[in-house]
Short mmCIF file of C-alpha atoms in Angstrom, two decimals:
data_model
loop_
_atom_site.label_atom_id
_atom_site.label_comp_id
_atom_site.label_asym_id
_atom_site.label_seq_id
_atom_site.Cartn_x
_atom_site.Cartn_y
_atom_site.Cartn_z
CA MET A 21 -15.15 -8.60 10.09
CA LYS A 22 -13.39 -11.12 8.68
CA THR A 23 -9.58 -11.01 9.67
CA PHE A 24 -8.29 -12.55 6.19
CA ILE A 25 -9.56 -9.02 4.17
CA TYR A 26 -6.89 -6.83 5.67
CA PRO A 27 -3.61 -8.66 5.23
CA GLU A 28 -4.79 -10.07 1.57
CA MET A 29 -5.66 -6.30 0.98
CA MET A 30 -2.43 -5.22 2.02
CA VAL A 31 0.01 -7.43 0.52
CA HIS A 32 -2.17 -8.57 -2.95
CA VAL A 33 -3.01 -4.93 -4.21
CA PRO A 34 0.39 -3.68 -4.45
CA MET A 35 1.50 -6.51 -5.16
CA CYS A 36 -0.28 -7.13 -8.06
CA THR A 37 0.54 -3.54 -9.21
CA HIS A 38 4.58 -2.79 -9.37
CA LYS A 39 5.56 -4.92 -12.61
CA ASN A 40 8.22 -7.15 -10.66
CA PRO A 41 8.22 -7.00 -7.35
CA THR A 42 10.86 -8.51 -6.06
CA SER A 43 11.61 -6.52 -2.70
CA VAL A 44 9.58 -6.06 0.22
CA LEU A 45 9.33 -4.25 3.51
CA LEU A 46 6.50 -4.96 5.73
CA ALA A 47 6.44 -2.66 9.11
CA THR A 48 3.61 -4.58 11.10
CA GLU A 49 3.30 -5.35 14.85
CA ASN A 50 1.68 -8.77 13.63
CA SER A 51 4.09 -10.10 10.71
CA ASP A 52 2.09 -13.52 11.13
CA LEU A 53 -0.64 -12.00 9.57
CA PHE A 54 0.73 -11.29 6.74
CA GLY A 55 3.43 -14.06 6.24
CA GLU A 56 0.75 -16.59 4.25
CA GLU A 57 -0.10 -13.63 2.21
CA LEU A 58 3.55 -12.75 0.95
CA GLY A 59 4.62 -16.54 1.12
CA ARG A 60 2.88 -16.91 -2.20
CA TYR A 61 5.12 -15.08 -3.87
CA ARG A 62 8.09 -16.93 -5.39
CA ASP A 63 11.74 -14.81 -5.16
CA ILE A 64 10.64 -12.53 -2.92
CA HIS A 65 13.14 -11.08 -0.48
CA SER A 66 11.18 -9.38 2.38
CA VAL A 67 11.91 -7.68 5.46
CA VAL A 68 9.91 -7.17 8.34
CA VAL A 69 10.58 -4.17 10.67
CA GLU A 70 8.66 -3.34 13.75
CA SER A 71 6.51 -0.39 13.80
CA GLY A 72 6.43 0.84 17.08
CA ASN A 73 9.38 2.34 16.03
CA LEU A 74 9.59 3.14 12.87
CA LEU A 75 12.08 5.21 12.43
CA GLU A 76 14.73 3.58 13.77
CA SER A 77 13.64 0.54 11.99
CA LEU A 78 14.26 2.40 8.96
CA ARG A 79 17.76 4.11 9.52
CA ASN A 80 19.14 0.48 8.50
CA VAL A 81 17.57 0.13 5.36
CA ALA A 82 19.93 0.53 2.54
CA ASP A 83 18.64 3.33 -0.18
CA LYS A 84 16.84 2.51 -2.85
CA THR A 85 16.24 -1.24 -2.54
CA LEU A 86 13.32 -1.90 -2.05
CA ASP A 87 10.10 -2.14 -4.50
CA VAL A 88 6.85 -2.34 -2.20
CA ALA A 89 7.04 -1.25 1.51
CA MET A 90 3.63 -2.04 3.26
CA ILE A 91 3.43 -0.19 5.80
CA ASP A 92 0.75 -1.33 8.89
CA THR A 93 0.31 1.55 11.14
CA LEU A 94 -0.47 5.11 11.40
CA SER A 95 2.27 7.64 10.14
CA SER A 96 2.39 11.66 9.41
CA ASP A 97 5.84 11.85 10.42
CA SER A 98 7.66 13.58 7.88
CA ALA A 99 11.15 11.90 8.71
CA VAL A 100 9.47 8.82 8.90
CA LEU A 101 8.13 9.48 5.28
CA ALA A 102 11.39 10.85 4.17
CA HIS A 103 12.88 7.67 5.11
CA ILE A 104 10.44 5.63 2.92
CA ASN A 105 11.27 7.56 0.10
CA ARG A 106 14.84 6.73 0.66
CA ILE A 107 14.80 3.23 0.62
CA LEU A 108 11.72 2.97 -1.77
CA LYS A 109 13.33 2.58 -5.99
CA ASP A 110 11.95 4.71 -8.63
CA ASP A 111 9.31 2.82 -9.81
CA ALA A 112 8.39 1.63 -6.02
CA LEU A 113 4.75 1.72 -4.46
CA MET A 114 3.95 1.85 -0.85
CA VAL A 115 0.99 1.16 0.73
CA ILE A 116 -0.16 2.51 4.10
CA LYS A 117 -2.92 2.81 6.74
CA HIS A 118 -4.19 6.26 7.18
CA PRO A 119 -6.93 8.31 8.98
CA ASP A 120 -10.27 7.58 8.21
CA LEU A 121 -11.20 9.49 4.92
CA ASP A 122 -14.08 11.84 6.82
CA ASP A 123 -10.94 13.25 8.45
CA VAL A 124 -9.79 15.64 5.53
CA SER A 125 -7.86 17.95 7.63
CA ALA A 126 -5.51 14.92 8.70
CA ASN A 127 -5.44 13.15 5.45
CA THR A 128 -4.76 16.65 3.44
CA ASN A 129 -1.60 16.67 5.55
CA LEU A 130 -0.37 13.68 4.81
CA MET A 131 -1.20 13.54 1.53
CA GLN A 132 0.60 16.63 0.52
CA ILE A 133 3.41 14.87 2.25
CA LEU A 134 3.23 12.21 0.28
CA GLY A 135 2.71 14.21 -2.77
CA ASN A 136 6.47 15.37 -2.29
CA TYR A 137 7.67 11.49 -2.96
CA PHE A 138 4.65 9.52 -5.19
CA LYS A 139 3.27 10.25 -8.75
CA ILE A 140 0.06 8.35 -7.84
CA ILE A 141 -1.93 8.73 -4.00
CA MET A 142 -5.15 6.81 -4.01
CA PRO A 143 -7.13 5.33 -1.44
CA TYR A 144 -9.18 1.96 -1.71
CA HIS A 145 -11.69 0.22 -0.01
CA LEU A 146 -11.65 -2.49 2.54
CA GLU A 147 -14.81 -4.54 3.10
CA ASP A 148 -15.50 -2.72 6.60
CA GLY A 149 -15.26 0.87 5.69
CA SER A 150 -11.88 1.70 6.36
CA THR A 151 -9.40 2.35 3.66
CA LEU A 152 -5.66 2.33 2.72
CA LEU A 153 -3.18 4.61 0.94
CA LEU A 154 -1.71 2.94 -2.34
CA CYS A 155 1.01 5.37 -3.39
CA SER A 156 3.09 4.87 -6.49
CA LYS A 157 5.98 6.29 -8.01
CA GLU A 158 5.47 4.87 -11.44
CA TYR A 159 2.29 1.96 -11.82
CA HIS A 160 -1.22 3.14 -11.48
CA PRO A 161 -3.33 0.43 -9.25
CA THR A 162 -6.22 -0.15 -12.04
CA ALA A 163 -4.42 0.61 -15.29
CA ASP A 164 -1.22 -1.14 -14.40
CA LEU A 165 -2.83 -4.06 -12.21
CA ILE A 166 -0.86 -7.19 -13.69
CA LEU A 167 -4.41 -9.65 -14.20
CA GLN A 168 -2.67 -13.14 -14.75
CA ARG A 169 -0.38 -12.44 -11.27
CA SER A 170 -3.79 -11.83 -9.62
CA ASP A 171 -5.88 -13.95 -11.75
CA LEU A 172 -3.12 -17.05 -11.07
CA LEU A 173 -2.53 -16.29 -7.57
CA GLU A 174 -4.17 -19.70 -5.39
CA GLY A 175 -5.87 -19.61 -1.87
CA HIS A 176 -7.40 -16.16 -1.41
CA GLN A 177 -10.82 -15.68 0.39
CA TYR A 178 -11.41 -12.25 -0.54
CA TYR A 179 -9.03 -10.97 -2.96
CA ASN A 180 -9.42 -11.09 -6.70
CA CYS A 181 -8.87 -8.94 -9.83
CA ASP A 182 -12.40 -7.45 -9.84
CA ILE A 183 -12.10 -6.57 -5.74
CA HIS A 184 -8.56 -4.96 -6.90
CA VAL A 185 -10.46 -3.01 -9.01
CA ALA A 186 -13.66 -1.99 -7.31
CA ALA A 187 -11.48 -1.02 -4.34
CA PHE A 188 -10.68 1.99 -6.12
CA ALA A 189 -14.38 3.27 -6.76
CA MET A 190 -14.77 6.42 -4.80
CA PRO A 191 -18.18 8.16 -3.73
CA GLN A 192 -18.62 11.52 -5.20
CA TYR A 193 -18.48 13.35 -1.82
CA VAL A 194 -14.88 11.81 -1.14
CA ARG A 195 -14.00 13.06 -4.78
CA LYS A 196 -15.00 16.50 -4.00
CA ASN A 197 -13.53 16.38 -0.25
CA TYR A 198 -9.95 14.99 -1.58
CA LEU A 199 -9.88 17.44 -5.13
CA GLY A 200 -6.74 18.35 -6.29
CA ILE A 201 -5.35 16.18 -3.26
CA ILE A 202 -5.40 12.33 -4.25
CA ARG A 203 -3.52 11.96 -7.27
CA ASN A 204 -4.83 9.38 -9.61
#
């Protein structure tokens, strides 16, 4: 798989959905993978934490200080998700890894926990067949896409505004399996 797809989709989908992102948390073990993509945004304050011990890393982040959280690890730990909610502003959004969509039980559990904190919870496709979850307190990832921002960013190999919207299209079996669970 082309290694540029994952970081571009992890970073640009939330950054081009939020109206005015100024503060970003990236939880990862591989910050170099995302650094170039985050560097495309001016006036962004980013905090990078280790995803290995996410709960401990999040304890030191102040309340309601972040516009966007990018969680590059699987976590359905309700304490971790509560801490993420605590540090996010009222109009913030998050992208997080999640189990394969074929694992309906694991995803239902995760999405139900996330439903306590986010109005919108939508999976989106990457080219390799995997998905990420976009969770938003305010902005809809297709209706609120900032076209000017997504079109003016340069240097992408994969991401663009058409890919952004298309990534949220889900097959009918996914829609049926997650009816009432995915919030869009």
